[in-house]
Structures are given as C-alpha cells and as structure tokens.
C-alpha cells in the first residue's frame, strides 16, 4: 500500500522549513550572546563571536541537511531548542573565562563542533533505532567497562575528591556520561522483552503483586552499579542518576507501584549505608544541613562556601538580573560548570532563568512526544528513559545549587563546561531525532492473513488486504440477515 504522505510532500518540506527558520533564530540567540561579551573586538578575525557563530551555524546546517535526506519526518523543534541552549551556555562560559586563569571556552567550542558532527554521523548511519535492541546485553557490558575505566591505575584521574575522569591525550573525559546512554539502551531492551513476564509472574498479596527473585536481577544490578559508583568513584550525582533512571523506566514499562516501593527500599538502604560509611557522602550532606555554620562555610574542601555563594548570586540577580556581564560570577567556584545555573540566574534574573527552564521543558516534552508516537515498545522506553535522564539531571543540578538537596557534581545539559557531558547529550539528541522520525513517518499497512473460517475453504486462498477482508465479513453478515 502506498504511503499517504510520501517523501518530498508539501507537509514534509514545510516541517523542514519551520526547522530552518527556528535554527536561524536559535543560532542568532547564541551569536548575540557571544557578541555582547566583547562588542568592540567582535569583528576581528578569530574573535570569540566570529568563531562561535561559525561553529553553531555550520553544525546546525550540517545536521539540518542530514535530517532532510535521512530523517525528513524528525521533530522540527528538537534541534533548534538544543542549539539555543548550547549557544547560551557557550556564551556564559566565555563570559566567565574573563575572570579565570585557566580558560575553558575554546575547549568547549571545540567539543561543541565535535558533538554536532557526531550527532550528524549517528543520524546518517542509524537508519532505524530498533537495531539498538540487538545490543541490549552488549550495552550492559559496555556500561560496566565505561564505569570501571576511571578506576584503572594510570588511566583514571581524581579531581576534587571524585574519581570519575580518565585522561586521554592530555584531555579529561568522563565515561559515566556515555554510560547513562548505554544503560538506558540496556534497560529499554530488557524491559521491552520481559515486560509481560514481569507483570504476570510472581505471587500476589492483596492488591500488590511481588515479582519473582529472578525478575529482580536487573533491579539488583542497577542497585549495585549505583552503590559501586558512589563508593569507589565518590560520585553522589551519578549514583542518583543511574538508579533513578532504571526505576523511572521500570515504572514506565509496568505501571506497578510495587516496583517503586522495592526501589525506594533499595534507595533508603543505600542512602543509610552511604551516609554512615562513605566519608564523601557524609561530608556533602553535613555541609548541606549545616551550611550557615562558619566552620563549614570556611572549610577549604567540602564546605558550604560554594553553595551559599551560588544562592547569594541568585538572590543578587533578583527578578530581572544584573545584566549580561554585570554579575560577580568570580565569587562562585566553578561558575562555568557545576554552578552555571547560578551565573545565568545572577545576570539574567528569575525571568531569564525561567525562560531557559521553559526551553528545557519544551525539549523534554518533544522527547516524550516521540516516545508516545513510535510504535515499538523499545523505542518508547528508550526515548522516555532518555527524557528521564535529562529530567533527573536537571533536578539534581538545580536542586543542588538552590540548596533543596545536597550539591552534587552533575553538569547542566548542553550548558555547563565539560566535553564528555556535551558529547553524551548530543548523542541523546540524535537518538530522539531518529525515534521521532520513526514515529512520524508514514506507516505502510501490510497484508493481512484471514483466519480459517472466513471464506477459506481450499488451498487456493491468497492473503488479502485488511480492507477486502473486512468488506467480505460485512457482506456475509448482510447475507445472513437477508436470508
């Protein structure tokens, strides 16, 4: 049967045209923010404004061209939203660089270009996201390897008390950022395959059906991975992210409260063990609870000075902000990475920061829309799981800098300084675009084999289209009534 909306139709062309217009606007936002850093030297060859604009515009044009030829039905709003967020974050990093000895802006610009090229490459070679289901257990093995790499002597490096980086060719990389994607692929593949068994098997006690021990294996694996990251790498944020990812995907797959209760028991026991037996976690929580204690505030390492300076910066920004370039971001440690949200809030105010959060909301909603639209369970779980990764990451980051929860070392997606985080998040964008293309592409109705008993009396029967079969069923019923 011929698709009702073939490639090249006016609807497809209009979708890509809308994306192009939004991309021009998104690149313009990032370019304007870069221009405001130093307007006087913006036109000079090799200036921040010129190189930043070329990278953002060139990367956007490349991905847009790939989408036109490889994924014409992809969501037209995902790419512009990501480019705008990436551009604003890049501008703020260059803005903070003015007060730093070790500048990271050029490195972030390099990773931005690499990430956008990688996104385009993935879209070229990943014609159908369903092929990722074939590497379900390979993804689990890859996750273990990625998480163990920082613990290898000579390869892993420890920074600020956390051993979550590896050093390659003089550059640091965080394998855990890629591990969150491979874990999402594993969980999506496992749950898509075993969902019915998980729902049906096990003993029922009142309204709650408890799963079998063998079905608890993936929960146990997720719990062990989270505690391993917490104990050996001293990374509270990634531990929360990994376990929260699996519990969210498990609930999306089963809609069973019992699984969430089991997960909460695991979180509670893990939190108790970590607080009482892991010094790094104990220090983070103590600094969170006793933030205004002078001894905690002035502690050289693990104190609350960073947290409170960020909160003061947000308060100083007020509703409308101090203006671009007018904030005192140099007072906040790691203002371009862990605390970039407070830098943006100080200079753009509550309204500007609220607009950025609305962009994240729109982006995540498009990811969930792709999950709802795609027809396969694996694609639904993968897209929704990647959305939950970003939701959890934003909650942990913003909750930490506003002192709602203990501060962790997670980065703000697309905005914080860090090449590994940026690279991983652009991979997520590529997967979202691929899944949304499958969700929106025309669906060809396959032939339907009629079961025996519907005018099937000899071996000369050939499969008919579903419409023909339904028509013959209707005709037979009318004949019975007339007879």
Coordinates of C-alpha atoms in Angstrom, one line a residue, residues 165-483:
X165 CA 37.5 11.0 34.8
X166 CA 40.1 9.4 32.5
X167 CA 43.0 11.2 30.9
X168 CA 43.4 10.8 27.1
X169 CA 46.0 12.8 25.1
X170 CA 46.1 15.5 27.8
X171 CA 42.3 15.9 27.9
X172 CA 40.0 14.6 30.6
X173 CA 36.9 12.6 29.7
X174 CA 34.1 11.3 31.9
X175 CA 33.0 7.8 30.7
X176 CA 30.0 7.8 33.0
X177 CA 28.3 10.4 30.8
X178 CA 28.2 7.8 27.9
X179 CA 27.3 5.0 30.4
X180 CA 24.0 6.7 31.1
X181 CA 23.1 6.2 27.4
X182 CA 24.3 2.6 27.2
X183 CA 22.4 1.8 30.5
X184 CA 19.2 3.4 29.0
X185 CA 19.6 1.1 25.9
X186 CA 20.0 -2.0 28.1
X187 CA 17.1 -1.1 30.4
X188 CA 14.8 -0.4 27.4
X189 CA 15.8 -3.6 25.6
X190 CA 15.4 -5.7 28.8
X191 CA 12.1 -4.3 29.8
X192 CA 10.7 -4.4 26.3
X193 CA 11.4 -8.1 26.1
X194 CA 10.5 -9.1 29.6
X195 CA 7.6 -6.7 30.4
X196 CA 4.8 -9.2 30.1
X197 CA 6.6 -11.8 32.3
X198 CA 7.4 -9.2 34.9
X199 CA 3.7 -8.1 35.0
X200 CA 2.2 -11.6 35.1
X201 CA 4.7 -13.7 37.2
X202 CA 5.1 -13.6 41.0
X203 CA 2.9 -14.0 44.0
X204 CA 0.1 -11.6 44.7
X205 CA -0.5 -10.3 48.2
X206 CA -3.7 -8.2 48.2
X207 CA -3.5 -5.5 45.5
X208 CA 0.3 -5.8 45.2
X209 CA 2.0 -8.5 43.1
X210 CA 5.5 -9.1 44.2
X211 CA 8.0 -10.1 41.4
X212 CA 10.0 -13.3 41.3
X213 CA 13.6 -13.2 42.5
X214 CA 14.9 -13.9 39.0
X215 CA 13.0 -10.8 37.8
X216 CA 14.6 -8.7 40.5
X217 CA 18.0 -9.3 38.9
X218 CA 18.1 -6.1 36.8
X219 CA 17.0 -4.1 39.9
X220 CA 19.8 -5.6 41.8
X221 CA 22.3 -4.9 39.0
X222 CA 21.1 -1.2 39.0
X223 CA 21.5 -1.0 42.8
X224 CA 25.0 -2.5 42.7
X225 CA 26.1 -0.2 39.9
X226 CA 24.8 2.9 41.8
X227 CA 26.4 1.9 45.0
X228 CA 29.7 1.0 43.2
X229 CA 29.8 4.4 41.6
X230 CA 29.1 6.0 45.0
X231 CA 31.7 4.1 47.0
X232 CA 34.6 3.7 44.6
X233 CA 34.2 6.9 42.4
X234 CA 32.7 9.1 45.2
X235 CA 30.1 10.5 42.8
X236 CA 26.8 11.0 44.5
X237 CA 25.2 12.7 41.5
X238 CA 25.8 9.8 39.0
X239 CA 24.6 7.3 41.6
X240 CA 21.3 9.1 42.0
X241 CA 21.0 9.4 38.2
X242 CA 21.7 5.8 37.4
X243 CA 19.3 4.3 39.9
X244 CA 16.6 6.9 39.3
X245 CA 16.9 6.2 35.5
X246 CA 16.1 2.5 36.0
X247 CA 13.3 3.0 38.5
X248 CA 11.7 5.5 36.2
X249 CA 11.9 3.2 33.2
X250 CA 10.7 0.3 35.2
X251 CA 7.6 2.2 36.3
X252 CA 7.0 3.4 32.7
X253 CA 7.2 -0.2 31.5
X254 CA 5.0 -1.8 34.2
X255 CA 3.0 1.0 35.9
X256 CA 3.4 -1.1 39.1
X257 CA 3.7 0.7 42.4
X258 CA 5.2 -2.4 44.0
X259 CA 8.4 -2.0 41.9
X260 CA 8.7 1.6 43.0
X261 CA 8.3 0.5 46.7
X262 CA 11.1 -2.0 46.2
X263 CA 13.2 0.6 44.6
X264 CA 12.6 3.1 47.4
X265 CA 13.7 0.4 49.9
X266 CA 16.9 0.0 47.9
X267 CA 17.5 3.7 47.8
X268 CA 16.8 4.0 51.6
X269 CA 19.2 1.2 52.5
X270 CA 21.8 2.6 50.1
X271 CA 21.5 6.1 51.5
X272 CA 21.9 4.9 55.0
X273 CA 25.0 2.9 54.2
X274 CA 26.5 5.7 52.2
X275 CA 25.8 8.3 54.9
X276 CA 27.3 6.2 57.7
X277 CA 30.2 4.5 55.8
X278 CA 31.2 6.8 52.9
X279 CA 33.0 9.9 54.1
X280 CA 32.5 11.9 50.9
X281 CA 28.7 11.5 51.1
X282 CA 28.6 12.3 54.8
X283 CA 30.6 15.5 54.2
X284 CA 28.2 16.6 51.4
X285 CA 25.1 16.0 53.5
X286 CA 26.6 17.7 56.6
X287 CA 27.6 20.7 54.5
X288 CA 24.0 20.9 53.2
X289 CA 22.4 20.7 56.6
X290 CA 24.8 23.0 58.4
X291 CA 25.5 25.3 55.5
X292 CA 25.5 28.5 57.6
X293 CA 27.9 27.2 60.3
X294 CA 31.0 29.4 60.0
X295 CA 33.3 26.4 60.3
X296 CA 31.5 24.6 57.5
X297 CA 31.4 27.7 55.3
X298 CA 35.1 28.4 55.6
X299 CA 36.2 24.7 55.2
X300 CA 38.9 24.5 52.5
X301 CA 37.4 21.4 51.0
X302 CA 33.8 20.0 51.1
X303 CA 32.4 23.1 52.8
X304 CA 29.3 25.1 52.0
X305 CA 31.0 28.2 50.6
X306 CA 30.3 27.3 47.0
X307 CA 26.6 26.5 47.8
X308 CA 25.9 29.7 49.6
X309 CA 27.8 32.0 47.2
X310 CA 25.6 30.5 44.4
X311 CA 22.5 31.2 46.4
X312 CA 23.6 34.7 47.1
X313 CA 24.3 35.2 43.4
X314 CA 20.7 34.1 42.6
X315 CA 19.3 36.5 45.2
X316 CA 21.5 39.3 43.9
X317 CA 20.1 38.8 40.4
X318 CA 16.6 39.3 41.5
X319 CA 13.7 39.3 39.1
X320 CA 15.4 40.9 36.1
X321 CA 19.0 40.2 36.7
X322 CA 22.1 42.4 36.9
X323 CA 22.6 42.4 33.1
X324 CA 24.8 40.4 30.8
X325 CA 28.4 40.8 32.0
X326 CA 27.4 42.7 35.2
X327 CA 27.3 39.8 37.6
X328 CA 30.0 38.9 40.1
X329 CA 30.4 35.3 39.0
X330 CA 34.1 35.3 40.0
X331 CA 32.9 34.9 43.6
X332 CA 31.4 31.4 42.9
X333 CA 33.7 28.5 42.5
X334 CA 33.1 26.5 39.2
X335 CA 30.7 29.2 38.0
X336 CA 31.1 27.9 34.4
X337 CA 30.4 24.2 35.2
X338 CA 28.7 23.0 38.3
X339 CA 27.3 26.4 39.2
X340 CA 26.5 27.8 35.7
X341 CA 22.8 28.0 36.7
X342 CA 23.6 30.5 39.4
X343 CA 25.7 32.5 36.9
X344 CA 22.8 32.7 34.5
X345 CA 20.3 33.5 37.3
X346 CA 22.5 36.3 38.6
X347 CA 22.9 38.0 35.2
X348 CA 19.5 37.2 33.6
X349 CA 17.4 37.1 36.7
X350 CA 14.5 34.9 37.5
X351 CA 12.7 35.7 34.3
X352 CA 15.7 34.8 32.1
X353 CA 16.4 31.6 34.1
X354 CA 12.7 30.8 33.9
X355 CA 12.9 31.2 30.1
X356 CA 15.8 28.8 29.9
X357 CA 14.0 26.2 32.1
X358 CA 11.0 26.6 29.8
X359 CA 13.2 25.7 26.8
X360 CA 14.3 22.5 28.7
X361 CA 10.6 21.8 29.4
X362 CA 9.8 22.1 25.6
X363 CA 12.7 19.9 24.7
X364 CA 11.8 17.1 27.1
X365 CA 8.2 17.3 26.1
X366 CA 9.2 16.7 22.4
X367 CA 11.2 13.7 23.6
X368 CA 8.1 12.3 25.3
X369 CA 6.1 13.1 22.3
X370 CA 8.4 10.9 20.2
X371 CA 8.0 8.2 22.8
X372 CA 4.3 8.3 22.5
X373 CA 4.3 8.4 18.7
X374 CA 6.6 5.5 18.0
X375 CA 5.1 2.1 17.5
X376 CA 7.6 -0.2 19.2
X377 CA 8.0 -0.8 22.9
X378 CA 11.8 -0.5 22.8
X379 CA 11.6 3.0 21.1
X380 CA 9.0 4.2 23.6
X381 CA 11.1 3.1 26.6
X382 CA 14.4 4.4 25.2
X383 CA 13.0 7.8 24.3
X384 CA 11.2 8.2 27.6
X385 CA 14.2 6.9 29.5
X386 CA 16.5 9.5 27.9
X387 CA 13.9 12.1 28.8
X388 CA 14.0 11.0 32.4
X389 CA 17.8 11.1 32.3
X390 CA 17.6 14.8 31.5
X391 CA 14.8 15.5 34.0
X392 CA 16.8 13.8 36.8
X393 CA 20.0 15.6 35.8
X394 CA 18.2 19.0 35.8
X395 CA 16.5 18.2 39.1
X396 CA 19.8 17.2 40.8
X397 CA 21.7 20.2 39.5
X398 CA 19.1 22.9 40.2
X399 CA 18.1 21.3 43.5
X400 CA 21.7 21.3 44.5
X401 CA 22.5 24.9 43.6
X402 CA 19.3 26.2 45.3
X403 CA 20.0 24.1 48.4
X404 CA 16.9 22.0 48.0
X405 CA 19.1 18.8 48.1
X406 CA 22.8 18.2 48.7
X407 CA 25.1 19.6 46.0
X408 CA 26.5 17.1 43.5
X409 CA 28.9 17.2 40.6
X410 CA 26.5 16.8 37.8
X411 CA 26.5 19.2 34.9
X412 CA 23.7 21.2 33.4
X413 CA 22.8 19.6 30.0
X414 CA 24.2 21.5 26.9
X415 CA 25.3 24.4 29.1
X416 CA 28.0 23.5 31.6
X417 CA 31.7 23.3 30.7
X418 CA 32.6 19.7 30.0
X419 CA 33.2 18.0 26.7
X420 CA 32.0 14.5 27.8
X421 CA 28.7 15.8 29.1
X422 CA 28.1 17.8 25.9
X423 CA 29.1 14.9 23.7
X424 CA 26.7 12.5 25.5
X425 CA 23.8 14.9 25.4
X426 CA 24.2 15.4 21.6
X427 CA 24.1 11.7 21.2
X428 CA 20.8 11.7 23.1
X429 CA 19.6 14.4 20.6
X430 CA 20.5 12.1 17.7
X431 CA 18.5 9.3 19.2
X432 CA 15.5 11.5 19.9
X433 CA 15.6 12.7 16.3
X434 CA 15.8 9.1 15.0
X435 CA 12.9 7.9 17.1
X436 CA 10.8 10.9 16.3
X437 CA 11.4 10.2 12.6
X438 CA 10.1 6.7 13.0
X439 CA 7.1 7.9 15.0
X440 CA 6.1 10.5 12.3
X441 CA 7.0 8.6 9.1
X442 CA 4.1 7.1 7.1
X443 CA 3.1 3.6 8.2
X444 CA 2.6 1.2 5.4
X445 CA -0.3 -1.2 6.1
X446 CA 0.9 -4.8 5.5
X447 CA -1.2 -7.6 4.1
X448 CA -3.5 -9.4 6.5
X449 CA -3.9 -13.2 6.5
X450 CA -7.5 -14.1 7.2
X451 CA -8.0 -16.9 9.7
X452 CA -9.7 -20.1 8.7
X453 CA -13.4 -20.0 8.7
X454 CA -13.7 -16.7 6.8
X455 CA -14.5 -17.9 3.3
X456 CA -11.4 -20.1 3.4
X457 CA -12.4 -23.4 2.0
X458 CA -9.5 -24.6 -0.1
X459 CA -5.7 -24.3 -0.6
X460 CA -6.1 -21.7 -3.4
X461 CA -6.6 -19.0 -0.8
X462 CA -4.2 -16.0 -1.0
X463 CA -3.7 -13.3 1.6
X464 CA -5.9 -10.2 1.1
X465 CA -5.7 -6.7 2.3
X466 CA -7.4 -5.9 5.5
X467 CA -9.9 -3.7 3.8
X468 CA -11.0 -6.6 1.5
X469 CA -11.4 -9.0 4.4
X470 CA -13.5 -6.6 6.4
X471 CA -15.7 -5.9 3.3
X472 CA -16.3 -9.6 2.9
X473 CA -17.2 -10.0 6.5
X474 CA -19.7 -7.3 6.2
X475 CA -21.2 -8.8 3.0
X476 CA -21.5 -12.2 4.7
X477 CA -23.4 -10.7 7.7
X478 CA -25.8 -8.8 5.4
X479 CA -26.4 -12.0 3.5
X480 CA -27.3 -13.8 6.8
X481 CA -29.7 -11.0 7.7
X482 CA -31.4 -11.0 4.3
X483 CA -31.6 -14.8 4.3

